[in-house]
XYZ file of N, CA and C in Angstrom:
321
model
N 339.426 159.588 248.828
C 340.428 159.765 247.791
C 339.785 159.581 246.422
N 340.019 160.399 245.552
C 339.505 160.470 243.838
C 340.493 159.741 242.887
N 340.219 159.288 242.404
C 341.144 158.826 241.475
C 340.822 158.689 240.070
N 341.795 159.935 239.470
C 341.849 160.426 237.881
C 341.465 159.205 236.885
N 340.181 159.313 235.923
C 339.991 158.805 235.098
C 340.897 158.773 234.156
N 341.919 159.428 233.897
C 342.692 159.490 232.604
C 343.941 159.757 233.186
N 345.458 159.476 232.888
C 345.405 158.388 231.627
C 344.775 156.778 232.566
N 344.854 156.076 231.739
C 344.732 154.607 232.338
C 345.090 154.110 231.159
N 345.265 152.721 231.448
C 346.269 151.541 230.623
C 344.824 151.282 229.836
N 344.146 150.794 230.003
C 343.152 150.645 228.538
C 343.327 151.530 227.438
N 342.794 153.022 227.934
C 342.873 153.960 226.788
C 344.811 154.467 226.057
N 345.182 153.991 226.943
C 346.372 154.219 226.384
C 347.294 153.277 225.511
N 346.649 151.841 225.733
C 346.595 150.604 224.405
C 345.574 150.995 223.380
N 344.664 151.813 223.720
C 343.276 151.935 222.372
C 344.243 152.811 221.551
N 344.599 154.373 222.456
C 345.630 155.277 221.311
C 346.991 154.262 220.702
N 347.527 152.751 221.549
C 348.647 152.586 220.520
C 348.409 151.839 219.671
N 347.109 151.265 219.590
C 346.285 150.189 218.432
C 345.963 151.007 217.664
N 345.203 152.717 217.674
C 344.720 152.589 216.529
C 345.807 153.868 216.234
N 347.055 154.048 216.737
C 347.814 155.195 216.007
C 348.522 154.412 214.559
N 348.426 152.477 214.525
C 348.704 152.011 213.585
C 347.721 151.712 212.016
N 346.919 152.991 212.522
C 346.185 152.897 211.343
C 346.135 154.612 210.517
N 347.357 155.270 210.937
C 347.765 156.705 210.656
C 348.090 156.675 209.122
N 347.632 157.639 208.443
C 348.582 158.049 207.005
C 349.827 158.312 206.417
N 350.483 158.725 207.636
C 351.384 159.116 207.225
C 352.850 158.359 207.802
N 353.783 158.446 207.740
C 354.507 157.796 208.799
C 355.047 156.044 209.261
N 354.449 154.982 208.098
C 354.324 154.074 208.815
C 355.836 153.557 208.945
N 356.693 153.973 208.662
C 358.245 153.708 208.854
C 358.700 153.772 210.242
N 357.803 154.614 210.962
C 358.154 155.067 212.284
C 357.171 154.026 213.543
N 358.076 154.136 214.863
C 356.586 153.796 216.198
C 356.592 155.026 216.790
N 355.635 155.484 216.897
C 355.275 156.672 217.463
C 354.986 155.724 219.124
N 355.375 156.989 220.028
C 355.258 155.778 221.152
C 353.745 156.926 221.952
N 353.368 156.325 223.118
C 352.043 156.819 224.008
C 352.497 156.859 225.361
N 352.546 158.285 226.130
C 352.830 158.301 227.418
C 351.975 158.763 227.808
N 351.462 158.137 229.550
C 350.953 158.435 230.576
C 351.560 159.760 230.924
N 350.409 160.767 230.736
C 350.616 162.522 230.984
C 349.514 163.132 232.240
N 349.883 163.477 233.111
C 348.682 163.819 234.351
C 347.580 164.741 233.107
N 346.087 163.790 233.441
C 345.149 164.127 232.928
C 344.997 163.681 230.905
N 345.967 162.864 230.501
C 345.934 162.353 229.185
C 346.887 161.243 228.742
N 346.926 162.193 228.142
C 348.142 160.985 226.740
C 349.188 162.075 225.979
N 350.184 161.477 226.047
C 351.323 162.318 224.943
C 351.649 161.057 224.061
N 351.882 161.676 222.647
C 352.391 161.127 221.682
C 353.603 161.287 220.717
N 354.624 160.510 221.030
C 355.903 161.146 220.521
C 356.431 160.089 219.523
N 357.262 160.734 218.306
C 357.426 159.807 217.322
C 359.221 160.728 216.880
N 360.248 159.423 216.130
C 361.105 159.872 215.243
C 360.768 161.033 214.165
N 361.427 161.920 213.956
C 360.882 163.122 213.162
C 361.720 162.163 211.885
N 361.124 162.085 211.063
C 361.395 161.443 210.153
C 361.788 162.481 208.750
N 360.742 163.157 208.550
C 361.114 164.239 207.976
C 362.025 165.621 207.970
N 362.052 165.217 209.314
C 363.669 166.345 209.537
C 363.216 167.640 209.829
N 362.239 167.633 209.415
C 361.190 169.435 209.146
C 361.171 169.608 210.848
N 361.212 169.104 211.355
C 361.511 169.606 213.010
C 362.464 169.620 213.380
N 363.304 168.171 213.830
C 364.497 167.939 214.106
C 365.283 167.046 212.944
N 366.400 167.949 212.827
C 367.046 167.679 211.842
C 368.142 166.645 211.710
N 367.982 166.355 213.078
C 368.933 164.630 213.254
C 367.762 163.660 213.512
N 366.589 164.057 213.446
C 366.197 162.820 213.418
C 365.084 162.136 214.899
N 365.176 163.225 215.876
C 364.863 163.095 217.171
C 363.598 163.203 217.418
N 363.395 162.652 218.612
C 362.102 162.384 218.878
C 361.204 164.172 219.069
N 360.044 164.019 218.467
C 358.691 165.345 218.694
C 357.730 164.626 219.425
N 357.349 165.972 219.578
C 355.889 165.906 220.063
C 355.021 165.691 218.955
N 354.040 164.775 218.753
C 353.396 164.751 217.623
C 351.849 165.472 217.981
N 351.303 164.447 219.379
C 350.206 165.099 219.983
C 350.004 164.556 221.633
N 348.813 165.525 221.503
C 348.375 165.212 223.420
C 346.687 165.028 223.371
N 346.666 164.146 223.847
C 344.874 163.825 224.085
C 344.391 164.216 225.628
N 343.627 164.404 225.681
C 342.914 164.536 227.103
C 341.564 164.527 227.074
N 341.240 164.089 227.976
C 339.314 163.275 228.246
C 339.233 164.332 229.379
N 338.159 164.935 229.502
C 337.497 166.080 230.272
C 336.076 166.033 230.344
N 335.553 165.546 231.465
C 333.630 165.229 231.589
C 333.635 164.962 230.260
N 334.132 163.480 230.046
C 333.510 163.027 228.487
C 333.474 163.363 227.024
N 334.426 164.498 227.332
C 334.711 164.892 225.982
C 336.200 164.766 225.890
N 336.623 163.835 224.287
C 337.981 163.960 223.992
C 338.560 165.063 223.306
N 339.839 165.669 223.637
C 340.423 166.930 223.000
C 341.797 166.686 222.585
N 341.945 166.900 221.317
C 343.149 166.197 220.663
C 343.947 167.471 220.198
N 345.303 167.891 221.123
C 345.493 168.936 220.753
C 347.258 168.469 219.557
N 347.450 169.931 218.946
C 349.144 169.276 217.899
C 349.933 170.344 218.542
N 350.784 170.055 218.215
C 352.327 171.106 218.735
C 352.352 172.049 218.007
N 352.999 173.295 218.525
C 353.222 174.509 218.008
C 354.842 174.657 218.416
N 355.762 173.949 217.487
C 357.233 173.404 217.679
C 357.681 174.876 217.493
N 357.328 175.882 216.520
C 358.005 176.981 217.384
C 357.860 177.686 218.132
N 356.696 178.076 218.669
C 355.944 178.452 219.625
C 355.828 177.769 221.360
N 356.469 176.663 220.977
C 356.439 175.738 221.885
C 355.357 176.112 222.698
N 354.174 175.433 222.425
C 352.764 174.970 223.027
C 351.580 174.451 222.579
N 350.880 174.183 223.283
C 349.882 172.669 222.635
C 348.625 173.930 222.098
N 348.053 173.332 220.958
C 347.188 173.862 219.794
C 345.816 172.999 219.933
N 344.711 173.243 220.615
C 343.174 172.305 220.269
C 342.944 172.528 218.974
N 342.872 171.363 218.321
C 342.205 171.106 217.107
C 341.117 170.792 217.027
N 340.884 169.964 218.035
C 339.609 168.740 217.402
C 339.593 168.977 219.187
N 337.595 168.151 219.251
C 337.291 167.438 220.348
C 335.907 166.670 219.883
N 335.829 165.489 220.990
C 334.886 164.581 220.120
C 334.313 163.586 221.657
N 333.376 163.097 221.864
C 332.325 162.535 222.715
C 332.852 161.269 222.024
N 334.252 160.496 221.384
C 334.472 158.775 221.221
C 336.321 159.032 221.213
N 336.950 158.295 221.397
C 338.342 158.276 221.014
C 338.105 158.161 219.885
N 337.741 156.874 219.767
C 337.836 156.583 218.130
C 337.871 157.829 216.711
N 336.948 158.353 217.105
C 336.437 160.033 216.273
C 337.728 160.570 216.385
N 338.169 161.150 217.265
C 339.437 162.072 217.357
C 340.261 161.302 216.776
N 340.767 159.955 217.035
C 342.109 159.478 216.616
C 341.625 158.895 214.775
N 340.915 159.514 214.417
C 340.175 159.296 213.361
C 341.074 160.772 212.366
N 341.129 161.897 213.673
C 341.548 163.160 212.537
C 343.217 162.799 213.025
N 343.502 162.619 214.149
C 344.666 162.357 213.995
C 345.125 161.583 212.822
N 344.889 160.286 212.650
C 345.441 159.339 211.438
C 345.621 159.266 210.410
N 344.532 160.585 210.281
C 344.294 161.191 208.661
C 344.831 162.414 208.516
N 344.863 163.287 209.214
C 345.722 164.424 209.370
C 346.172 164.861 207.865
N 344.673 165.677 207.344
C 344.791 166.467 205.960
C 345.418 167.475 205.760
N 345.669 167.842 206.550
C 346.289 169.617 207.351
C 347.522 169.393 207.474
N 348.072 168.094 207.537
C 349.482 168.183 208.577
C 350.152 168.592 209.424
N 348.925 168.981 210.480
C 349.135 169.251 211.691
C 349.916 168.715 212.977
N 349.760 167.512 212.611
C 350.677 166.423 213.482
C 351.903 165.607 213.360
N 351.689 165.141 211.699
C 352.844 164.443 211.282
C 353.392 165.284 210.578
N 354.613 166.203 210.665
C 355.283 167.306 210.137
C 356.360 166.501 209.603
């Protein structure tokens, strides 16, 4: 029997430690779910620019693949996941997440 490196409870406390070091957003908890093969990240739309009462988005999805992290953002009208970034550390990726110059994630 194999058993999936990802998600696991370590890396999924590392994404909710360091999503508190994001730019944008700190009014909100963005929360971290166990996703077969990653991480989902969902937060209050605060800005309304998605949901206009206020409801929970998709912000992002991580996934680890032979050692490489891939941090993909939502395509809310398109409904489907977008690769942005990938990176050989969490840290690195959740680095463009937090900073998110583009506003790719925190809409």
């Amino acid at each position: 029997m194999v058993i999936a490196a990802h998600p696991n409870e370590v890396d999924l406390r590392r994404i909710s430690r360091l999503l508190k070091e994001r730019a944008r957003y700190h009014y909100v908890t963005p929360s971290v779910q166990a996703v077969p093969g990653g991480y989902h990240i969902v937060s209050p739309c605060c800005s309304r620019n998605i949901d206009q009462a206020g409801g929970l988005i998709d912000i992002a999805r991580i996934e680890c693949e032979a050692g490489v992290w891939k941090l993909y953002s939502r395509d809310h009208l398109g409904k489907r996941w977008l690769i942005q970034t990938q990176a050989g550390r969490l840290d690195r990726l959740m680095d463009c997440l937090n900073e998110d110059a583009k506003r790719l994630f925190w809409q």
